[in-house]
XYZ file of C-alpha atoms in Angstrom:
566
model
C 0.000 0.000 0.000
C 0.881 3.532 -0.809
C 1.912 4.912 2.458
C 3.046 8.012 4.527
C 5.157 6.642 7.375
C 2.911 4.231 9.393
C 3.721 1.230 12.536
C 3.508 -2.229 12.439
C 0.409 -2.246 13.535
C -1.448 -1.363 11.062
C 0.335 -2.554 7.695
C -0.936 -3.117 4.885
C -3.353 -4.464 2.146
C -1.622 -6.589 -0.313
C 1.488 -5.155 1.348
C 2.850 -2.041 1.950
C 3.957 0.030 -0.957
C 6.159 2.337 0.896
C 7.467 5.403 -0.553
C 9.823 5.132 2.492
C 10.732 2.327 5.141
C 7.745 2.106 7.115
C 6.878 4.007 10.468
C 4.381 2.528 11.912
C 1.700 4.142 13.363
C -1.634 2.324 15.103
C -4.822 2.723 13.611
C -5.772 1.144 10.067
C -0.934 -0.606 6.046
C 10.425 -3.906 5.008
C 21.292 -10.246 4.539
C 22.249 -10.913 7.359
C 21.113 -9.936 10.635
C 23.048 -6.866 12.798
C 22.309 -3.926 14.638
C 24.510 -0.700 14.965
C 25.283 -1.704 19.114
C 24.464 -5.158 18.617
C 20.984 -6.188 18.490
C 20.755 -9.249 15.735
C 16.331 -9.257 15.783
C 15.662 -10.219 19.182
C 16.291 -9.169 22.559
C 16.170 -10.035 26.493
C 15.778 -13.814 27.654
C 14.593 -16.747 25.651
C 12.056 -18.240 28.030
C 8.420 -17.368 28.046
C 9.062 -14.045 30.146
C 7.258 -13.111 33.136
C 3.570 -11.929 33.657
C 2.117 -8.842 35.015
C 3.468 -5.095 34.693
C 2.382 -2.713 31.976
C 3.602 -2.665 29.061
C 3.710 0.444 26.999
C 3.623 1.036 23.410
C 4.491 4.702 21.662
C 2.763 5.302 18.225
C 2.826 7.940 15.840
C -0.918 7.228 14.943
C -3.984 9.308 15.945
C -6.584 6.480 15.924
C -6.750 2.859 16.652
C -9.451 0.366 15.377
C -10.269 -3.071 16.947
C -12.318 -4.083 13.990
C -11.029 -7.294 12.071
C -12.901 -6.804 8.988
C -11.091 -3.259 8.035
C -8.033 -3.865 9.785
C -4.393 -4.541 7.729
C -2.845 -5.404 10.925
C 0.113 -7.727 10.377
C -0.724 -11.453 12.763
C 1.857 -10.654 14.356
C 1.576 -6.752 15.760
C -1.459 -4.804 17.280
C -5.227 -6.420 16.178
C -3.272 -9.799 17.188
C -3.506 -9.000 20.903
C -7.470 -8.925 21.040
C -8.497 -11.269 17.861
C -7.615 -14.599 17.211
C -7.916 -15.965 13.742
C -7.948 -19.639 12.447
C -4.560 -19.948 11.983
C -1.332 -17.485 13.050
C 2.391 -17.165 13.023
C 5.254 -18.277 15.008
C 7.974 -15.799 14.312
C 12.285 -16.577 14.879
C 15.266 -14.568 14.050
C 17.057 -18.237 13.105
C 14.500 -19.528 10.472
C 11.453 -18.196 7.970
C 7.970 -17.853 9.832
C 5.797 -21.095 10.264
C 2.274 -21.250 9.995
C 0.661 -22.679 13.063
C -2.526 -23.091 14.135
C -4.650 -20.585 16.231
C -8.278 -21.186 16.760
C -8.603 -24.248 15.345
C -6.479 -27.584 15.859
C -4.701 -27.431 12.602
C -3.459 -24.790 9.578
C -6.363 -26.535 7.140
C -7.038 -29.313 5.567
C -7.973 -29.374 1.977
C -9.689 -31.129 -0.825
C -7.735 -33.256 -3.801
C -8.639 -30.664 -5.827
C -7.666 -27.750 -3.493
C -10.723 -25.867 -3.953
C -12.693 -26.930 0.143
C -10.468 -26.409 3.154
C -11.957 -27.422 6.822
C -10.554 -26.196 9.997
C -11.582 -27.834 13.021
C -12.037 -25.105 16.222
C -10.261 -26.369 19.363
C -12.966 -27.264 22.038
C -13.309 -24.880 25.262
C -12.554 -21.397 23.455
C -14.467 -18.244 24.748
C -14.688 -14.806 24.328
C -13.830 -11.821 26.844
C -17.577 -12.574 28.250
C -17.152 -16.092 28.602
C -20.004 -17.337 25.696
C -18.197 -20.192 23.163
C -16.327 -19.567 20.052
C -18.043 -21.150 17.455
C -17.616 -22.218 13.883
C -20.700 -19.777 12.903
C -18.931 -16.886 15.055
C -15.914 -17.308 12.194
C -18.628 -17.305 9.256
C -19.985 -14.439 10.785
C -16.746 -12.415 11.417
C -15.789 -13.419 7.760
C -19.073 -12.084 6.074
C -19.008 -9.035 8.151
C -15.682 -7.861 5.696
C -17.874 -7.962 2.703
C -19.708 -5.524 3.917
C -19.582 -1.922 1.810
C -19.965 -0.131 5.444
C -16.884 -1.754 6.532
C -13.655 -0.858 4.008
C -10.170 -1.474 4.165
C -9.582 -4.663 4.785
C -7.129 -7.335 3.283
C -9.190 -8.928 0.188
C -7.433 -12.201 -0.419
C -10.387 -14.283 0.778
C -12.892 -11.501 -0.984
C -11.557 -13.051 -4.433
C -11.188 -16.652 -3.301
C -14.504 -17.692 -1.464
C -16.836 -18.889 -3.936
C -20.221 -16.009 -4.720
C -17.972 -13.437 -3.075
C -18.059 -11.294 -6.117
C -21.782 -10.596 -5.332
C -21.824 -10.943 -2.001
C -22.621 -7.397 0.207
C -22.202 -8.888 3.656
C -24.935 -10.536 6.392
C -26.568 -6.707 7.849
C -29.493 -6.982 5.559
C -29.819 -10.655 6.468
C -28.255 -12.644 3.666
C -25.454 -15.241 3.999
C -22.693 -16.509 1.799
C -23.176 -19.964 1.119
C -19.152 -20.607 0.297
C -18.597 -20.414 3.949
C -20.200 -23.164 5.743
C -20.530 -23.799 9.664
C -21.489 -27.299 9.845
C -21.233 -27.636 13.473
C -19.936 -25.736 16.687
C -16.627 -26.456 15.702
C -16.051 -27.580 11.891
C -15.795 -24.855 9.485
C -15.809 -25.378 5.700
C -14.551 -22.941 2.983
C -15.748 -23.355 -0.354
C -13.292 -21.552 -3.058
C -13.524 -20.858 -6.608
C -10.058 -22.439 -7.453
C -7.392 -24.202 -5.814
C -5.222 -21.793 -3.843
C -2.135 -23.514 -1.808
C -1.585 -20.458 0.514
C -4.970 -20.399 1.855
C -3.601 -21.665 5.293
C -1.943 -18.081 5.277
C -4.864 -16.422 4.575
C -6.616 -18.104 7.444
C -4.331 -15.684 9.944
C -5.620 -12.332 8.663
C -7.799 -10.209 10.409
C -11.142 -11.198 8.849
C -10.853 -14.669 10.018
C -11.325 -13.404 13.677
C -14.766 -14.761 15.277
C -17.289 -12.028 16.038
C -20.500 -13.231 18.225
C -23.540 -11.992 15.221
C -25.440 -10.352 18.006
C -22.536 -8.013 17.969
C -20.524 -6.710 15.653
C -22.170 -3.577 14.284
C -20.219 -1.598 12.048
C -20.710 1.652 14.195
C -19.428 0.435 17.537
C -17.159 -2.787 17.081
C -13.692 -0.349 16.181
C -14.143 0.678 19.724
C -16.094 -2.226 21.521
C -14.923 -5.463 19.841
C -16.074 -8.557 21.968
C -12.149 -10.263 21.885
C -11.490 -13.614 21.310
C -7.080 -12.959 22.261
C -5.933 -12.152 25.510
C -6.909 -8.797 25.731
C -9.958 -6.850 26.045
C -10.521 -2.788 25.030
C -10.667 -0.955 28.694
C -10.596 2.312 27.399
C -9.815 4.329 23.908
C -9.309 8.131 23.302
C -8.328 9.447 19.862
C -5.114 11.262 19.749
C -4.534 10.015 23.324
C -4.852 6.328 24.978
C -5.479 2.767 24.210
C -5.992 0.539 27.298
C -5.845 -3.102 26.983
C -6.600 -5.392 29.975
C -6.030 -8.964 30.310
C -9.111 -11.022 29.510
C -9.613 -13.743 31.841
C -11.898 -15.930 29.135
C -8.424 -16.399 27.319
C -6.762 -19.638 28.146
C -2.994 -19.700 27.253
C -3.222 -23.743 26.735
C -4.789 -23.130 23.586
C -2.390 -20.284 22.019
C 0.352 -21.229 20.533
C 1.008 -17.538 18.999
C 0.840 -15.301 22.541
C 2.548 -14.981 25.864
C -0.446 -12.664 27.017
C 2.427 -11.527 29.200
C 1.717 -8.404 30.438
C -1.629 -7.586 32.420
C -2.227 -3.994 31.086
C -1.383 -2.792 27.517
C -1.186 0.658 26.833
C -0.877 2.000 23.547
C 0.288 5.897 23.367
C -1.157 7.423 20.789
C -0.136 10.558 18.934
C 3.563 10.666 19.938
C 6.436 12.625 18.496
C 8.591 9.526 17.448
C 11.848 11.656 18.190
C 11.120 12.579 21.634
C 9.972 9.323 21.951
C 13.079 7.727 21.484
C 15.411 9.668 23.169
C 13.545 9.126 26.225
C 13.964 5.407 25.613
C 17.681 5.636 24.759
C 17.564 7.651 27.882
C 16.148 4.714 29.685
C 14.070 7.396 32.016
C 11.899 5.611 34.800
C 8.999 6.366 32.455
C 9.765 4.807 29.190
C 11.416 1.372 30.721
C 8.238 -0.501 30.247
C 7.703 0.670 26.560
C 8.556 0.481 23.220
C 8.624 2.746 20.284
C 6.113 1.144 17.564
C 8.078 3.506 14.792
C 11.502 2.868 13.049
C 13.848 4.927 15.140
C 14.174 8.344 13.326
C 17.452 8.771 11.831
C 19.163 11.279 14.296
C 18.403 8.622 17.046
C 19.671 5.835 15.446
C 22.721 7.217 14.956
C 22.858 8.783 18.675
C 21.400 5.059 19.947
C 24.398 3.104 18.071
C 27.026 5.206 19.457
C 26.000 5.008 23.130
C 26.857 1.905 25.380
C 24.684 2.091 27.324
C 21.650 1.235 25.061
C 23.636 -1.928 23.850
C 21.312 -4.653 22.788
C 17.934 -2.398 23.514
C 18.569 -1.115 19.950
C 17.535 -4.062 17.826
C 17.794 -4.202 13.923
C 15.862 -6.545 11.490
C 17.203 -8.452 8.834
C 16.551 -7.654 4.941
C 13.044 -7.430 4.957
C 10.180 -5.072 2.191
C 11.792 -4.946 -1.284
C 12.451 -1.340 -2.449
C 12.925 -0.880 -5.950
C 12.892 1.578 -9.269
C 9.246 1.416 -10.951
C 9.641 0.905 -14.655
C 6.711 1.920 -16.276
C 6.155 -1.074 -19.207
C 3.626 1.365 -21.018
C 6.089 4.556 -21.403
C 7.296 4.936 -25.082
C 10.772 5.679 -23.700
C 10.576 2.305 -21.628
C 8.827 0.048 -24.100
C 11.646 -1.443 -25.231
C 13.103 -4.501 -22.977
C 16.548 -3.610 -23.567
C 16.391 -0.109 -22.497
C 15.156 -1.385 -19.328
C 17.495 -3.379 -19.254
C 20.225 -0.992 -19.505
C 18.369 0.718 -16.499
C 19.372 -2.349 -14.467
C 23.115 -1.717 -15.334
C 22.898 2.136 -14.992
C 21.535 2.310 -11.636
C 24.124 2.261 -8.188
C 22.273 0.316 -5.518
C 25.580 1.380 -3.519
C 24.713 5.013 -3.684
C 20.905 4.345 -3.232
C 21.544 2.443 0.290
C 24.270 5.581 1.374
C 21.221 8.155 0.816
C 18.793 5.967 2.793
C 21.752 5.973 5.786
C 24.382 2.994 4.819
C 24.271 -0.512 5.077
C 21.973 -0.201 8.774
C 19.181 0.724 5.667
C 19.400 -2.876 4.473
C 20.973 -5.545 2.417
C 21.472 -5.028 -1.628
C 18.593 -6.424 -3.331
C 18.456 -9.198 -6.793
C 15.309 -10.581 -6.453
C 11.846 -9.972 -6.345
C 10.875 -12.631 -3.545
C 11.800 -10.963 -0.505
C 14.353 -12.928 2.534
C 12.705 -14.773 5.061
C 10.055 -16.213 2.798
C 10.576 -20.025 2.410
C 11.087 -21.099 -1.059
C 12.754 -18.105 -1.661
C 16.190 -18.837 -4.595
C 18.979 -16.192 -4.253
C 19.682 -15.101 -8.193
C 21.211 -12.381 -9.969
C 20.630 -11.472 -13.602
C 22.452 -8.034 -13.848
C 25.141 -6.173 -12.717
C 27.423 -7.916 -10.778
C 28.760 -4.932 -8.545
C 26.377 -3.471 -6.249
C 27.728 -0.128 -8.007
C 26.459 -1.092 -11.403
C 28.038 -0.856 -14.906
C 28.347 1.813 -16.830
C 29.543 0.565 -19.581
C 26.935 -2.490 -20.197
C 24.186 -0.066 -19.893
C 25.626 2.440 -22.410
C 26.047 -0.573 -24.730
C 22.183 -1.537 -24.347
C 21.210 1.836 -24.816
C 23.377 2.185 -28.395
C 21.925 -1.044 -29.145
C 18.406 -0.111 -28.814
C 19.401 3.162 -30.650
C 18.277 5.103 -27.416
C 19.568 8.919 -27.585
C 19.187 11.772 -25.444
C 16.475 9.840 -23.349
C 15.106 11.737 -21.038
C 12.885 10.064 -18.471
C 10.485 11.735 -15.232
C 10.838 9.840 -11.933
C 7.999 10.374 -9.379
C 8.575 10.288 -5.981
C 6.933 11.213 -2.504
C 8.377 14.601 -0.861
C 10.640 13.230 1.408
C 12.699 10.655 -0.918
C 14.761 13.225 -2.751
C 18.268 12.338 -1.722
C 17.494 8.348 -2.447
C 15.700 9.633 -5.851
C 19.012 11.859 -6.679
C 20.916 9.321 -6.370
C 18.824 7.311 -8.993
C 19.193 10.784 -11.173
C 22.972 10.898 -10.783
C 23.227 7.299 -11.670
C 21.687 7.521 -14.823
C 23.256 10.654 -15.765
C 26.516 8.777 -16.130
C 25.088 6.835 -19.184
C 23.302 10.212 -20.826
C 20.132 9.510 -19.486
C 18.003 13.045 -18.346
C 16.033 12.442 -15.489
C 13.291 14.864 -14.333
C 12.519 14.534 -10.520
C 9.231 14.998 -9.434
C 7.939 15.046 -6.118
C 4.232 14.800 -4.623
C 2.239 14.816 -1.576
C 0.377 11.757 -0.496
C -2.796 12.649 -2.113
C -1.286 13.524 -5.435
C 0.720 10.179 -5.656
C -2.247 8.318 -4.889
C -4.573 10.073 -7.739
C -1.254 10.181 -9.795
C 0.088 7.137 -9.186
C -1.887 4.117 -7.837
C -5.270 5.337 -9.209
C -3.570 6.668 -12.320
C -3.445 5.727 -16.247
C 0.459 5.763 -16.275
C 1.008 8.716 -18.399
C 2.246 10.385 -15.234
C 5.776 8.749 -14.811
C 8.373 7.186 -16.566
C 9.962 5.601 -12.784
C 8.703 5.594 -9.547
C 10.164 5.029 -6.273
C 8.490 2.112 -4.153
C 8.460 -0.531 -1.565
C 6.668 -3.647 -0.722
C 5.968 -5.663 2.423
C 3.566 -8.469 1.734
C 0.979 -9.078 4.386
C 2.112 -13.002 4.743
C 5.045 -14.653 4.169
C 4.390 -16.177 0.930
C 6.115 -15.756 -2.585
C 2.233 -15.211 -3.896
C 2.117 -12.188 -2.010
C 5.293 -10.940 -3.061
C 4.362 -11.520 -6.602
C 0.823 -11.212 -7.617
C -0.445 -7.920 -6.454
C 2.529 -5.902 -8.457
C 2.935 -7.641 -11.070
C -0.238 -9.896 -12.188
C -2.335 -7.729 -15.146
C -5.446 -7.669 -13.372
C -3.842 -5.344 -11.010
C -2.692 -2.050 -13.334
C -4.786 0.913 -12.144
C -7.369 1.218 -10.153
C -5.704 1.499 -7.142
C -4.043 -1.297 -7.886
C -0.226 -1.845 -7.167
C 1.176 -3.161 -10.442
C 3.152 0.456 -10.757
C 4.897 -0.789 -13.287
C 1.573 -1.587 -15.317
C 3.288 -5.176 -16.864
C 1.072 -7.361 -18.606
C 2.531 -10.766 -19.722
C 0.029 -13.415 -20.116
C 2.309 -16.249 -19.763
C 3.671 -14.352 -15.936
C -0.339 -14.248 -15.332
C -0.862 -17.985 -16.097
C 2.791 -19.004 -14.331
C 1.202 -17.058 -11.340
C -2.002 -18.950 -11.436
C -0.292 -21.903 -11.572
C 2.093 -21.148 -8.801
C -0.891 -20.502 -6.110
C -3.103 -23.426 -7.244
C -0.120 -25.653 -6.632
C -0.734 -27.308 -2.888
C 2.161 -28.945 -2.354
C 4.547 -26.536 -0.658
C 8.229 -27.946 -2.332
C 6.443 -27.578 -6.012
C 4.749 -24.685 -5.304
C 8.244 -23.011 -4.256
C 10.418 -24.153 -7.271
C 7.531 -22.544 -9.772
C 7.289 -19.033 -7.293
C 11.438 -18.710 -8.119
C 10.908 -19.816 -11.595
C 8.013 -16.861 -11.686
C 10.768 -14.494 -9.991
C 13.258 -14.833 -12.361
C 10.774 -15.247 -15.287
C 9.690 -11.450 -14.632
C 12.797 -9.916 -14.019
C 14.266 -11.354 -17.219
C 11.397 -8.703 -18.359
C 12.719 -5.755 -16.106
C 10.024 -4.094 -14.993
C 11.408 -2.667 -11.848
C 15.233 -2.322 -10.405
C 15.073 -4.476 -7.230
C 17.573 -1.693 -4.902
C 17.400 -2.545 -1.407
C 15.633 -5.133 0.991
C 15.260 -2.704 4.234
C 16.393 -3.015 7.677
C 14.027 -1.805 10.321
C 15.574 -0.727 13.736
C 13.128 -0.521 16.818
C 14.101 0.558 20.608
C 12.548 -0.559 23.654
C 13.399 0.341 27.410
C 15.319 -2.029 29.816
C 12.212 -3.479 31.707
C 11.373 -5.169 28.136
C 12.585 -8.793 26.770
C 11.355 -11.343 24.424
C 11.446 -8.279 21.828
C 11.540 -10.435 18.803
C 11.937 -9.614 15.532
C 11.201 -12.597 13.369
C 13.353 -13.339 9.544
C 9.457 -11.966 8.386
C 8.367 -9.419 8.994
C 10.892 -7.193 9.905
C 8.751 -5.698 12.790
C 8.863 -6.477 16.246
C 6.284 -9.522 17.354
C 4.164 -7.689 19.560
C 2.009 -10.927 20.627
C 5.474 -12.487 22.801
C 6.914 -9.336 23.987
C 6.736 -9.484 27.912
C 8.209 -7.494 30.699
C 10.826 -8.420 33.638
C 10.107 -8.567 36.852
């Protein structure tokens, strides 16, 4: 998703499209491992952690919403603390994210022909007032996100579920027959075509339960009936989020949380800066806390350089891909080989020094981000990080490209990363017009766009689950050029559309992986974007903290197994 800077919390639908590394902020959507004072993506002891305290956690955001069916929340961050879904994640520094399961016993089972999956509910499970979690609580909490009064959700399962196309949601009384509750605990989904990943889909948001004598679209953001091991105490806008420990919510049957902490506060509104100097600080106020937002760059570098923050500092590994948009539809960037000769021009060394140096992240080859099992390591172009001049000239004479002069759009604040794109292509003759725009602008101009606005843009993506399919599919399938869409650079290949079909009808996990790289490479060999950099997130947290773990996906701190000492 197209974002301003933004917090774990609430990331994003079919990924985050960054314009910059992430900051999070709560309310609504990323090599090896190393920190600048050591952290390596986890922190404090590797038991379970203690229980009790309060834990606090500083966000840039204004608002917070507790509603599953137009939340982006990552599994693993904010919504994950009060809503349960069928299946979730269990994250590690030291291996790619497994799928486990949550709510029910298993992470799906499904047909021969991969089009029904069942998930059986575990027996015993309640909700903050102590009635059941039930099969037709999921159905319910699932046909609540088709609803047009409730927007913003992920849509994976929107396109998947079988009549979902027509389907408007259960407030004027209708049901969608593709989602069947055949008893208290059995659920069945009904698809229109095999889809391997479905498992993954499972852990988003709209897969939380929600009792249907709730769940009104006007009060659920603020009052959600929680099925985690939290319930909503209090919420101000701009202000406070309390969360207190729900006593329904029995850790036996949660493989994903610690439920650690008794209270969970979320601070709404902060200044990120002041924010983290009082944690670097370690002041008696901000020991219990941690800052939801990358650490602004003037912190980071005052945080590396003092001792006595040490391992409180803690930086992912390579995580969201950012890259060069190349738009496929230009008439300067029709041609494959001048494209090509963009992947030869362009110095990914100078890139990562604008963004702040090798703490930014790890030089990026590939499309299918680290962490993400299945991924192949491959490289097609330039051998040096630095580029080469003289290959790109060549590909340019070739395809008799002279005095090319190309516009590269980019969001206000990315105009030292975007001159270093400029000066990059200067050294082969190409002219390159910067153009900045505000948030609203790039989103009409951009996303929403016909493509006659650029030539290049400037982007990021962080997939919402750790799958090659979401990596893939939602920037550079056809079906998703305009409209909102994310396929920037608007590439249409009909044999990458049917290799990507393929690839998520496939159910076994080793085939499905070797025809996801294939896919990978396939694309590139088409240049449609300059993979640059796979980003390094760094987070800070106060002594009290441990178990602040920042999984090999995403790179963002698991918020669900953070606890406190004693």
């Amino acid at each position: 998703m197209t974002t301003s800077p933004r917090t774990p919390s609430t990331l994003s639908r079919r990924g985050i499209l960054l314009a910059t590394p992430v900051v999070l902020g709560t309310g609504a959507l990323a090599a090896c491992s190393g920190s600048g004072s050591g952290g390596s993506g986890s922190s404090g002891s590797d038991g379970g952690g203690q229980t009790g305290g309060t834990l606090t956690i500083y966000t840039t955001g204004e608002e917070m919403s507790f509603d599953p069916a137009t939340s982006q929340s990552l599994a693993i961050t904010s919504l994950g603390l009060t809503a349960r879904r069928l299946t979730a994640w269990k994250t590690s520094p030291d291996a790619p994210t497994e799928l486990i399961p949550d709510l029910a016993t298993d992470t799906g089972t499904p047909s021969e022909d991969g089009k029904t999956w069942t998930f059986t509910l575990q027996e015993g499970l309640k909700f903050e007032d102590g009635t059941p979690i039930t099969a037709a609580a999921v159905k319910y909490g699932l046909e609540r996100s088709f609803a047009p009064e409730l927007t913003g959700g992920l849509t994976y399962h929107k396109v998947l579920l079988e009549g979902g196309e027509d389907y408007a949601g259960p407030f004027s009384g209708e049901h969608l027959d593709s989602i069947e509750a055949v008893d208290d605990l059995t659920l069945v989904l009904h698809l229109n075509r095999p889809y391997g990943d479905f498992g993954w889909v499972a852990s988003n948001p709209a897969f939380a339960p929600v009792p249907e004598d709730s769940g009104q679209p006007e009060t659920y953001a603020t009052q959600p009936v929680t099925s985690g091991p939290y319930r909503v105490e209090s919420y101000s806008p701009g202000a406070q989020a309390v969360l207190v420990r729900n006593e329904h919510w029995d850790a036996g049957t949660d493989q994903a949380r610690a439920g650690g902490p008794d209270t969970i506060e979320f601070a709404l509104a902060q200044d990120a800066s002041v924010v983290a100097q009082s944690i670097i600080a370690d002041r008696p106020d901000a020991q219990d806390s941690f800052l939801a937002s990358f650490v602004p760059t003037a912190q980071l570098v005052q945080a590396r350089n003092d001792p006595k923050v040490g391992d409180r500092l803690v930086t992912s590994g390579p995580g969201a891909l950012e890259y060069l948009v190349l738009n496929t539809e230009s008439e300067a960037l029709k041609d494959v080989n001048i494209r090509k000769a963009l992947q030869y021009a362009v110095d990914k060394e100078a890139y990562r020094t604008a963004k702040g140096g090798e703490i930014s992240g790890d030089f990026a080859t590939t499309l299918i981000t680290p962490g993400i099992a299945g991924r192949e390591e491959y490289n097609l172009y330039a051998e040096a990080p630095s580029g080469d001049a003289e290959e790109a000239k060549r590909l340019l004479a070739e395809a008799g490209a002279q005095d090319l002069s190309l516009r590269l759009v980019i969001r206000d604040d990315q105009t030292a990363a975007a001159e270093s794109i400029q000066q990059a292509l200067t050294r082969v003759g190409i002219s390159v017009t910067i153009q900045p725009l505000d948030a609203n602008a790039y989103q009409s101009e951009v996303t929403a766009g016909d493509g006659s606005a650029y030539d290049m843009v400037l982007s990021a993506w962080q997939p919402d689950m750790p799958s090659p399919n979401a990596n893939l599919t939602p920037l550079f399938e056809s079906t998703q050029i305009g409209n909102g869409n994310y396929n920037l650079a608007r590439y249409a290949n009909e044999e990458v559309d049917a290799a990507l079909l393929e690839a998520s009808s496939t159910l076994d996990a080793d085939e499905a992986a070797a025809k996801w790289a294939a896919v990978d490479k396939r694309i590139m060999e088409d240049s449609p974007v300059v993979p640059l950099i796979y980003s390094k997130n760094s987070f800070i947290h106060g002594s009290g903290v441990e178990n602040f773990v920042i999984g090999q996906f995403p790179a963002y701190p698991n918020y669900l197994t953070t606890t406190l000492k004693a």
